[in-house]
PDB file of C-alpha atoms in Angstrom:
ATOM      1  CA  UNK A   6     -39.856 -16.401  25.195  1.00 65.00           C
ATOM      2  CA  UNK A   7     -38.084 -19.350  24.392  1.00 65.00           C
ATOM      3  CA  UNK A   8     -40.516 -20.751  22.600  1.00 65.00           C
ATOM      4  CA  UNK A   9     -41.097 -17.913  20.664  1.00 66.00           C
ATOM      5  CA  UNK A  10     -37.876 -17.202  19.567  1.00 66.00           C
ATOM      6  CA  UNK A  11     -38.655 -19.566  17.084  1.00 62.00           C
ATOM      7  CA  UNK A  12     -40.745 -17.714  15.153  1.00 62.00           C
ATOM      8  CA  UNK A  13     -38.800 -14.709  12.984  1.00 57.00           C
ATOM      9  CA  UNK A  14     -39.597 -11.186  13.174  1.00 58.00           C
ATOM     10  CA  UNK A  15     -42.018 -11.211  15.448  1.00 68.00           C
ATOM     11  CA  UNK A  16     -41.239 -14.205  18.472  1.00 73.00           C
ATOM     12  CA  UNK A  17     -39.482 -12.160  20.691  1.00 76.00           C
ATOM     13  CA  UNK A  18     -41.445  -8.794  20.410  1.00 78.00           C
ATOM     14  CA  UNK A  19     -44.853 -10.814  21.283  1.00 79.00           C
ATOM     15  CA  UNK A  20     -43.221 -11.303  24.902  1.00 81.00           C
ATOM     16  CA  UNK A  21     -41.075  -8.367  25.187  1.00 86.00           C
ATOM     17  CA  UNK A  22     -43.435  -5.942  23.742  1.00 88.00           C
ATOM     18  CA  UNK A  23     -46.532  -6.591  26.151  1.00 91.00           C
ATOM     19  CA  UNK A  24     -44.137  -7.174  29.228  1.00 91.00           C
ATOM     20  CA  UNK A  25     -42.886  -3.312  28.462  1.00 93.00           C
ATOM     21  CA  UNK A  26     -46.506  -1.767  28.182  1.00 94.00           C
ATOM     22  CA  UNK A  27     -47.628  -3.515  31.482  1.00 94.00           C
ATOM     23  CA  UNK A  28     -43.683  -1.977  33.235  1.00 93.00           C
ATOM     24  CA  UNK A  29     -44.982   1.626  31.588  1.00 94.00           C
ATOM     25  CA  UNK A  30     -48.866   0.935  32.531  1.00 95.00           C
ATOM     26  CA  UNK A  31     -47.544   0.052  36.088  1.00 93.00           C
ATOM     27  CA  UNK A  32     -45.972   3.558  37.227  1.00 93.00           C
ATOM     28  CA  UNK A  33     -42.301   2.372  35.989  1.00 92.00           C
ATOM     29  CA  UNK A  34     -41.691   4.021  33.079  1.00 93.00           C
ATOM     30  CA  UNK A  35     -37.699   4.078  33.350  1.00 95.00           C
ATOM     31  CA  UNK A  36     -37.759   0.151  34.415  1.00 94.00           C
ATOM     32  CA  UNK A  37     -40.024  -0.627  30.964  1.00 94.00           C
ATOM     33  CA  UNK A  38     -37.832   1.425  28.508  1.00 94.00           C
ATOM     34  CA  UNK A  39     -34.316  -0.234  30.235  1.00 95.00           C
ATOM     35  CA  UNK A  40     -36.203  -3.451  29.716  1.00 93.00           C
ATOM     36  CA  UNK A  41     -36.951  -2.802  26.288  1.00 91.00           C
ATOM     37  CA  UNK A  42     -33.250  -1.270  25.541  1.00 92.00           C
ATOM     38  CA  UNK A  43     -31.402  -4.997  27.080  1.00 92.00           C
ATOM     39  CA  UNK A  44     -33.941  -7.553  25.588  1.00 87.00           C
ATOM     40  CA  UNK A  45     -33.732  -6.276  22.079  1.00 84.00           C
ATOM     41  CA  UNK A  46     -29.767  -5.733  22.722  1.00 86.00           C
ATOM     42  CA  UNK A  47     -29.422  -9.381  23.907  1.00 83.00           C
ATOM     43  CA  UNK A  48     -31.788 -10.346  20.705  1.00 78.00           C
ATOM     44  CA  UNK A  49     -29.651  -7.985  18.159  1.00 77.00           C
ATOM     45  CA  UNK A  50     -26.578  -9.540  19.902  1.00 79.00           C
ATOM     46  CA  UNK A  51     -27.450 -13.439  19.592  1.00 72.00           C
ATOM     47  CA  UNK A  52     -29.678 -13.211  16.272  1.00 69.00           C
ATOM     48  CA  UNK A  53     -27.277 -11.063  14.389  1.00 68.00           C
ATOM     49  CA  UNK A  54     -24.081 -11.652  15.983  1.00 69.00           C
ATOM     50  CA  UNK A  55     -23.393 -15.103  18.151  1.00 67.00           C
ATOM     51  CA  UNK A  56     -25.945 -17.224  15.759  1.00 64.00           C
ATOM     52  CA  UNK A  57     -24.561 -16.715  12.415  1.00 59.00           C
ATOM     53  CA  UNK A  58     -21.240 -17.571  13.645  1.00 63.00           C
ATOM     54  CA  UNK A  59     -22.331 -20.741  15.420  1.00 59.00           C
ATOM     55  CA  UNK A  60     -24.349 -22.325  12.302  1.00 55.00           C
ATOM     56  CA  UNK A  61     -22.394 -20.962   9.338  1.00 50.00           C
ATOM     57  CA  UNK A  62     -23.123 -18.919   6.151  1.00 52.00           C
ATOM     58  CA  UNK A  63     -23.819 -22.470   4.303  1.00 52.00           C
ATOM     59  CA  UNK A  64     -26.573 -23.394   6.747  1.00 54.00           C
ATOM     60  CA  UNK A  65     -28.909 -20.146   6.149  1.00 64.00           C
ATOM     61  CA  UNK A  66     -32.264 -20.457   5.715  1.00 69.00           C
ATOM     62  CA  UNK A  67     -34.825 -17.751   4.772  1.00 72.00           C
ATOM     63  CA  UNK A  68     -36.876 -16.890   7.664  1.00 70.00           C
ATOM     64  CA  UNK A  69     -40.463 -17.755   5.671  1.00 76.00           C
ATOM     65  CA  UNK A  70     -38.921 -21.208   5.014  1.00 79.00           C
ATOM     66  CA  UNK A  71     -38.224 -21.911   8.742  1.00 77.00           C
ATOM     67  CA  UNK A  72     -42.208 -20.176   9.697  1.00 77.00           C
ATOM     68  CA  UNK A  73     -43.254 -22.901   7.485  1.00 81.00           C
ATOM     69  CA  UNK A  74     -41.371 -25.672   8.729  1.00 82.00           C
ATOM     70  CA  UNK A  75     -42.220 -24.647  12.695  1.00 78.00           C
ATOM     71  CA  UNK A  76     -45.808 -24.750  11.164  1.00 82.00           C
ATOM     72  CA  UNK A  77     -45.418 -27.638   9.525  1.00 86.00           C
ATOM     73  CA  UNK A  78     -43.527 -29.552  12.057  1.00 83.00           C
ATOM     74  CA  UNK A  79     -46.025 -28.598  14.972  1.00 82.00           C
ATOM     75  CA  UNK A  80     -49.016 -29.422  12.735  1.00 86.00           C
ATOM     76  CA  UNK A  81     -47.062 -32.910  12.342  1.00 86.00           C
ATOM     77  CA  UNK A  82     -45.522 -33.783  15.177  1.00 84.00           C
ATOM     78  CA  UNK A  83     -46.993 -31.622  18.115  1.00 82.00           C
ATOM     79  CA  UNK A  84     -44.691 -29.660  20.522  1.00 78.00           C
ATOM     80  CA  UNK A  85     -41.885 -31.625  19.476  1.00 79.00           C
ATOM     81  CA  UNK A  86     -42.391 -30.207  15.858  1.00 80.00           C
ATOM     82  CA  UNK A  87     -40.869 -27.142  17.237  1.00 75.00           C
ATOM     83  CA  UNK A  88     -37.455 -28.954  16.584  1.00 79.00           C
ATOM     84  CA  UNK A  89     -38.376 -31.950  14.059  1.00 82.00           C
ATOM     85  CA  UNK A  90     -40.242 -29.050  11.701  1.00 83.00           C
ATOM     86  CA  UNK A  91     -36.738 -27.252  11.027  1.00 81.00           C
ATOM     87  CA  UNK A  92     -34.570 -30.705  11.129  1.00 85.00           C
ATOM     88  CA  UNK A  93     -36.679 -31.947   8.512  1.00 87.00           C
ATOM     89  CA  UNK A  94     -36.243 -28.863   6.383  1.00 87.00           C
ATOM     90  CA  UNK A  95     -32.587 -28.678   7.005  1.00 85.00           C
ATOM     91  CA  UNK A  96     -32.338 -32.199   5.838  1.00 88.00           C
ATOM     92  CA  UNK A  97     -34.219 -31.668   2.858  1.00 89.00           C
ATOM     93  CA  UNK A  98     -32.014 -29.127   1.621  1.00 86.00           C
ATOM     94  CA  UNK A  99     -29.238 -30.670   2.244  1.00 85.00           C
ATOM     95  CA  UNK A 100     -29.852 -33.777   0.285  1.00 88.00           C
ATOM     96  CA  UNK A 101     -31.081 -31.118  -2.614  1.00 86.00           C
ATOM     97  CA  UNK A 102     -27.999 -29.302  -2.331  1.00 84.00           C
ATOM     98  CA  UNK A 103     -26.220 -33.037  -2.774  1.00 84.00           C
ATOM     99  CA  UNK A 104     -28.276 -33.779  -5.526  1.00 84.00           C
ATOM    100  CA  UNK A 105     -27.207 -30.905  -7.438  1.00 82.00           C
ATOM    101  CA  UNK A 106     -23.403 -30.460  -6.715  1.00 81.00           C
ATOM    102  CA  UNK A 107     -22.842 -34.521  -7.208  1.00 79.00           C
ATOM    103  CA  UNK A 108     -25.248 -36.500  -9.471  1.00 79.00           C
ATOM    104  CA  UNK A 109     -26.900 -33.979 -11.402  1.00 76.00           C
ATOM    105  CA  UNK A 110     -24.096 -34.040 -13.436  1.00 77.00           C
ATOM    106  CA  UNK A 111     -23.742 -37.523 -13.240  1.00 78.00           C
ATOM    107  CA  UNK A 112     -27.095 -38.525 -14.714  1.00 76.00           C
ATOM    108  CA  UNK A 113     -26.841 -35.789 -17.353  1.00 75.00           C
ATOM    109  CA  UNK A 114     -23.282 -37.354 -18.729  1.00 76.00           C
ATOM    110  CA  UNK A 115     -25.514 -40.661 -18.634  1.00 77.00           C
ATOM    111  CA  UNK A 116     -28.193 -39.729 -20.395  1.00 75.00           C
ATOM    112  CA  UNK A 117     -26.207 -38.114 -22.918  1.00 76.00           C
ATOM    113  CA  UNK A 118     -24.228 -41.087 -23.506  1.00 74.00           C
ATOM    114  CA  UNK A 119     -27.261 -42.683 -24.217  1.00 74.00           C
ATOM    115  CA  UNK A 120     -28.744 -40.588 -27.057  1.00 67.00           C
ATOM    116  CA  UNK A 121     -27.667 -41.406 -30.337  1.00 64.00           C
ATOM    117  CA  UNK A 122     -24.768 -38.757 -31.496  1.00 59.00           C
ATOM    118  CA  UNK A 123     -26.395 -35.234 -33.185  1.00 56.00           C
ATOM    119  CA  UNK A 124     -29.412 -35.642 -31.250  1.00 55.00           C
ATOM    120  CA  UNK A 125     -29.092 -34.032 -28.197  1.00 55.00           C
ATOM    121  CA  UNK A 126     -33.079 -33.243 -27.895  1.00 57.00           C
ATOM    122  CA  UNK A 127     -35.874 -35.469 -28.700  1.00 56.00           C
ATOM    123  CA  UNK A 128     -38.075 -33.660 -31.374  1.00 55.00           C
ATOM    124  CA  UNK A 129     -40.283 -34.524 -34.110  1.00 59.00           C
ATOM    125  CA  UNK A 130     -39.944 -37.526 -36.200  1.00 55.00           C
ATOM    126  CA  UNK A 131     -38.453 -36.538 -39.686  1.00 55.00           C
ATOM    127  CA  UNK A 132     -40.035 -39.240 -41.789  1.00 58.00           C
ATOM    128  CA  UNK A 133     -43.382 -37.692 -40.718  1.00 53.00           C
TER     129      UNK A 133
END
């Protein structure tokens, strides 16, 4: 399961969901629907309620970007992908984040220096 919590949306059911139906299959129908109840309690309580508070509204990442790098990093790296994958993409956006809060700017007021004054765009050559 902990392995599978890596995966959003559907991690945790693929280990909770089969683990209920073989509880109710089994004769023990009250045991499989109190299982059900406190795994996707303790799921709702750390995915929606301890998590965001430990990592931060600045660190969020949509859920098909970390599928991808979980694929990625796995297809890359093996098992250990599993927590390279995500690194990797939470470096990446970082530095892009960097890149457009600090020098974006920067280069722009070079480049702009640069260009003779009136001519903001390149276009067409008027003695054409």
């Amino acid at each position: 399961m902990a392995v599978a919590a890596f995966l959003p949306l559907v991690g945790i059911a693929a280990v909770i969901l089969p683990a209920t139906i073989y509880l109710w299959v089994e004769g023990r129908p009250l045991t499989a629907v109190l299982f059900l109840v406190f795994c996707m309690g303790q799921s709702f309580f750390f995915e929606y309620g301890l998590k965001p508070r430990l990592m931060g509204s600045s660190m969020s990442m949509n859920n098909l970007l970390v599928f991808l790098s979980l694929l990625g990093g796995i297809m890359g790296f093996g098992m250990t992908g599993l927590i390279y994958g995500p690194l990797i993409m939470t470096l990446f956006l970082t530095l892009v984040q960097l890149y457009q809060t600090r020098y974006q700017q920067t280069i722009a007021h070079r480049l702009s220096a640069t260009l003779p004054v009136g001519q903001d765009k390149p276009g067409p050559d008027p003695a054409r």
